Short mmCIF file of C-alpha atoms in Angstrom, two decimals:
data_model
loop_
_atom_site.label_atom_id
_atom_site.label_comp_id
_atom_site.label_asym_id
_atom_site.label_seq_id
_atom_site.Cartn_x
_atom_site.Cartn_y
_atom_site.Cartn_z
CA MET A 112 42.73 39.78 -36.19
CA SER A 113 39.28 38.69 -34.67
CA ALA A 114 36.20 38.56 -37.13
CA LEU A 115 34.81 41.43 -35.29
CA SER A 116 37.79 43.79 -35.82
CA LYS A 117 37.86 42.61 -39.67
CA PHE A 118 34.37 43.77 -39.80
CA ARG A 119 34.94 46.83 -38.11
CA LEU A 120 37.85 47.34 -40.38
CA ALA A 121 35.99 46.64 -43.65
CA ILE A 122 33.21 49.08 -42.15
CA LEU A 123 35.78 51.83 -41.97
CA ALA A 124 37.17 50.99 -45.52
CA SER A 125 33.84 50.94 -47.04
CA LEU A 126 32.76 54.40 -45.58
CA ALA A 127 36.09 55.98 -46.64
CA LEU A 128 35.53 54.74 -50.15
CA GLY A 129 32.12 56.14 -49.86
CA VAL A 130 33.24 59.66 -48.83
CA ALA A 131 36.00 59.40 -51.55
CA SER A 132 33.47 58.69 -54.10
CA CYS A 133 30.94 61.31 -53.37
CA GLY A 134 32.13 63.54 -56.04
CA THR A 135 31.35 60.96 -58.79
CA THR A 136 28.52 58.78 -57.48
CA PRO A 137 25.09 59.84 -56.32
CA GLN A 138 24.77 59.29 -52.66
CA PRO A 139 21.45 58.64 -50.95
CA LYS A 140 20.01 61.79 -49.36
CA MET A 141 21.33 61.95 -45.75
CA ALA A 142 18.48 62.65 -43.19
CA SER A 143 19.95 63.71 -40.06
CA ALA A 144 23.49 63.63 -38.17
CA ASN A 145 21.34 63.13 -35.17
CA VAL A 146 21.06 59.43 -35.30
CA THR A 147 21.07 57.10 -32.38
CA VAL A 148 21.25 53.29 -32.25
CA LYS A 149 20.08 50.83 -29.68
CA ASP A 150 20.57 47.10 -29.20
CA GLU A 151 17.11 45.50 -29.16
CA SER A 152 17.87 41.99 -29.03
CA SER A 153 17.24 41.41 -25.29
CA GLU A 154 13.69 42.65 -25.96
CA ALA A 155 13.41 40.55 -29.33
CA LEU A 156 14.91 37.34 -27.95
CA GLY A 157 12.01 35.78 -26.02
CA LEU A 158 9.63 37.09 -28.57
CA LEU A 159 11.28 35.45 -31.36
CA ASN A 160 12.09 32.18 -29.60
CA LYS A 161 8.47 31.87 -28.42
CA PHE A 162 7.48 32.21 -32.19
CA ARG A 163 10.06 29.74 -33.11
CA ALA A 164 9.05 27.35 -30.56
CA SER A 165 5.25 27.68 -31.46
CA GLN A 166 6.49 26.20 -34.87
CA GLY A 167 8.53 23.42 -33.71
CA LEU A 168 11.90 25.06 -33.98
CA GLY A 169 14.64 25.62 -31.58
CA PRO A 170 15.91 28.68 -29.75
CA VAL A 171 18.44 31.33 -31.06
CA VAL A 172 20.85 32.92 -28.74
CA ILE A 173 22.05 36.66 -28.86
CA ASP A 174 25.40 37.17 -30.85
CA ALA A 175 27.49 40.16 -30.16
CA ASN A 176 28.90 40.23 -33.76
CA LEU A 177 25.18 40.06 -35.35
CA ILE A 178 24.36 43.07 -32.85
CA ASP A 179 27.13 44.99 -34.79
CA VAL A 180 25.94 43.88 -38.00
CA ALA A 181 22.42 45.03 -37.46
CA SER A 182 23.41 48.15 -35.72
CA PHE A 183 25.52 49.32 -38.79
CA GLN A 184 22.54 48.39 -41.22
CA SER A 185 20.05 50.43 -39.10
CA ILE A 186 22.37 53.41 -38.74
CA ALA A 187 22.89 53.33 -42.44
CA MET A 188 19.33 53.39 -43.32
CA ALA A 189 18.59 56.09 -40.60
CA SER A 190 21.49 58.20 -41.96
CA ARG A 191 20.26 58.17 -45.45
CA ASP A 192 16.42 57.80 -44.68
CA ALA A 193 16.40 54.64 -46.90
CA LEU A 194 14.77 51.60 -46.29
CA THR A 195 16.69 49.03 -48.01
CA HIS A 196 19.27 46.47 -47.66
CA GLU A 197 21.77 47.83 -49.97
CA VAL A 198 22.38 51.15 -48.35
CA ALA A 199 25.51 49.73 -46.26
CA GLY A 200 26.45 47.24 -48.97
CA ASP A 201 24.72 44.13 -50.16
CA PHE A 202 23.66 41.55 -47.43
CA THR A 203 26.08 38.84 -48.57
CA THR A 204 29.21 40.87 -48.52
CA ARG A 205 28.19 42.61 -45.09
CA ILE A 206 27.40 39.32 -43.59
CA ASN A 207 30.66 37.70 -45.06
CA GLY A 208 32.57 40.60 -43.95
CA ALA A 209 31.49 39.95 -40.40
CA GLY A 210 32.87 36.34 -40.50
CA PHE A 211 29.74 34.47 -41.21
CA THR A 212 31.01 33.21 -44.60
CA ASN A 213 30.06 29.50 -43.88
CA SER A 214 26.57 30.20 -42.21
CA ASN A 215 23.18 30.37 -43.49
CA ALA A 216 21.96 33.91 -42.91
CA VAL A 217 19.01 36.33 -43.28
CA GLU A 218 17.91 39.58 -42.38
CA ASN A 219 14.75 41.67 -41.97
CA VAL A 220 14.54 45.50 -42.18
CA GLY A 221 11.71 47.46 -41.33
CA ALA A 222 10.77 51.02 -40.20
CA SER A 223 8.39 53.25 -37.82
CA HIS A 224 7.82 50.23 -35.52
CA ALA A 225 6.91 51.48 -31.74
CA SER A 226 9.13 48.48 -30.24
CA ALA A 227 10.79 45.43 -30.80
CA ALA A 228 7.58 43.59 -30.23
CA ASP A 229 6.02 45.72 -32.94
CA ALA A 230 8.63 44.54 -35.39
CA ILE A 231 8.46 40.99 -34.52
CA ALA A 232 4.72 41.05 -34.71
CA SER A 233 4.84 43.07 -38.08
CA TRP A 234 7.27 40.37 -39.59
CA ILE A 235 5.15 37.50 -38.19
CA LYS A 236 2.42 38.68 -40.39
CA SER A 237 4.58 38.96 -43.55
CA PRO A 238 5.14 35.79 -45.58
CA TYR A 239 8.85 36.34 -46.37
CA HIS A 240 9.97 38.04 -43.01
CA ARG A 241 8.07 35.08 -41.24
CA GLU A 242 9.97 32.56 -43.58
CA ASN A 243 13.29 34.36 -42.40
CA MET A 244 12.42 33.94 -38.67
CA LEU A 245 11.73 30.27 -39.12
CA MET A 246 15.11 29.49 -40.51
CA LYS A 247 15.54 26.10 -39.42
CA ASP A 248 19.14 26.08 -38.87
CA ALA A 249 19.23 29.48 -37.12
CA THR A 250 21.01 29.26 -33.81
CA ARG A 251 22.10 33.34 -33.44
CA MET A 252 20.55 36.49 -33.76
CA GLY A 253 20.92 40.36 -33.24
CA MET A 254 18.58 43.18 -33.60
CA ALA A 255 19.12 46.75 -33.55
CA ARG A 256 17.15 50.06 -33.89
CA ALA A 257 18.36 53.25 -35.38
CA ASP A 258 16.27 56.57 -34.45
CA SER A 259 16.46 59.31 -36.71
CA PRO A 260 13.73 62.05 -35.62
CA ASN A 261 14.05 64.01 -39.09
CA SER A 262 13.84 61.16 -41.17
CA ARG A 263 10.67 59.86 -43.05
CA TYR A 264 9.96 57.01 -40.65
CA GLY A 265 11.60 58.26 -37.47
CA ASN A 266 13.31 54.76 -36.86
CA TYR A 267 14.75 51.98 -38.72
CA TRP A 268 15.11 48.10 -37.74
CA THR A 269 17.43 45.16 -38.49
CA LEU A 270 17.12 41.59 -37.54
CA ASP A 271 20.06 39.17 -38.34
CA LEU A 272 20.00 35.62 -37.95
CA THR A 273 22.72 33.05 -38.76
CA SER A 274 23.16 29.27 -38.33
CA ASP A 275 26.65 29.53 -36.88
CA VAL A 276 28.92 31.61 -35.00
CA ALA A 277 31.38 34.01 -37.08
CA GLY A 278 34.33 32.19 -38.14
CA ALA A 279 32.71 28.66 -37.96
CA PRO A 280 34.63 26.39 -40.19
CA PRO A 281 33.15 25.20 -43.85
CA LYS A 282 30.38 22.40 -43.27
CA THR A 283 30.52 19.35 -45.64
CA ALA A 284 28.32 20.54 -48.47
CA ASP A 285 25.64 18.45 -50.02
CA ALA A 286 25.65 18.06 -53.57
CA GLY A 287 24.16 21.23 -55.38
CA ALA A 288 24.39 23.46 -52.07
CA ALA A 289 24.67 27.34 -52.72
CA ALA A 290 28.24 28.55 -51.65
CA ASN A 291 26.64 31.30 -49.97
CA PRO A 292 23.09 30.73 -48.85
CA ALA A 293 22.62 34.32 -47.30
CA LYS A 294 19.36 35.88 -48.43
CA LYS A 295 17.48 38.90 -47.59
CA ILE A 296 14.00 40.49 -47.24
CA VAL A 297 12.95 44.23 -47.15
CA SER A 298 9.97 45.33 -44.83
CA ASN A 299 7.71 48.03 -45.92
#
């Protein structure tokens, strides 16, 4: 079973558990059933790579698995009208579930940006988001926007970056290296 298939299966299982637990666990408010998602990776790629190059870093490429991860997160935020990494499960669990267990990984989320260019420009101005986009060993990216017209922000954005493809073998660990270096940053 491919990493993407495992990720999709994990998503379905998580959604089933979430629905099953609705009676006992308070769930975030659902904003609208009218949520659409768009892959924004192509629009963002050139902007992100231009910014990385201006800081002496190499380019990243679009990764279909990361588009899926970003899409799922953006849909979850838009569906629940919540700007948070945890609405669809914590970032480390989500990125590992997509097969990036041996990768460095970061995520930026945001809301109410008019375009991918706006989102990238906003994140460049934010020190922590900027740091994420300047992850030295990043090689892959995926970015998605989910629109929910009845939500507080109207749209929700997610950018995921990793150092390797899903299913990459373990690297030789440096002494003291973290077992899973994934981190997250939330946008205002």
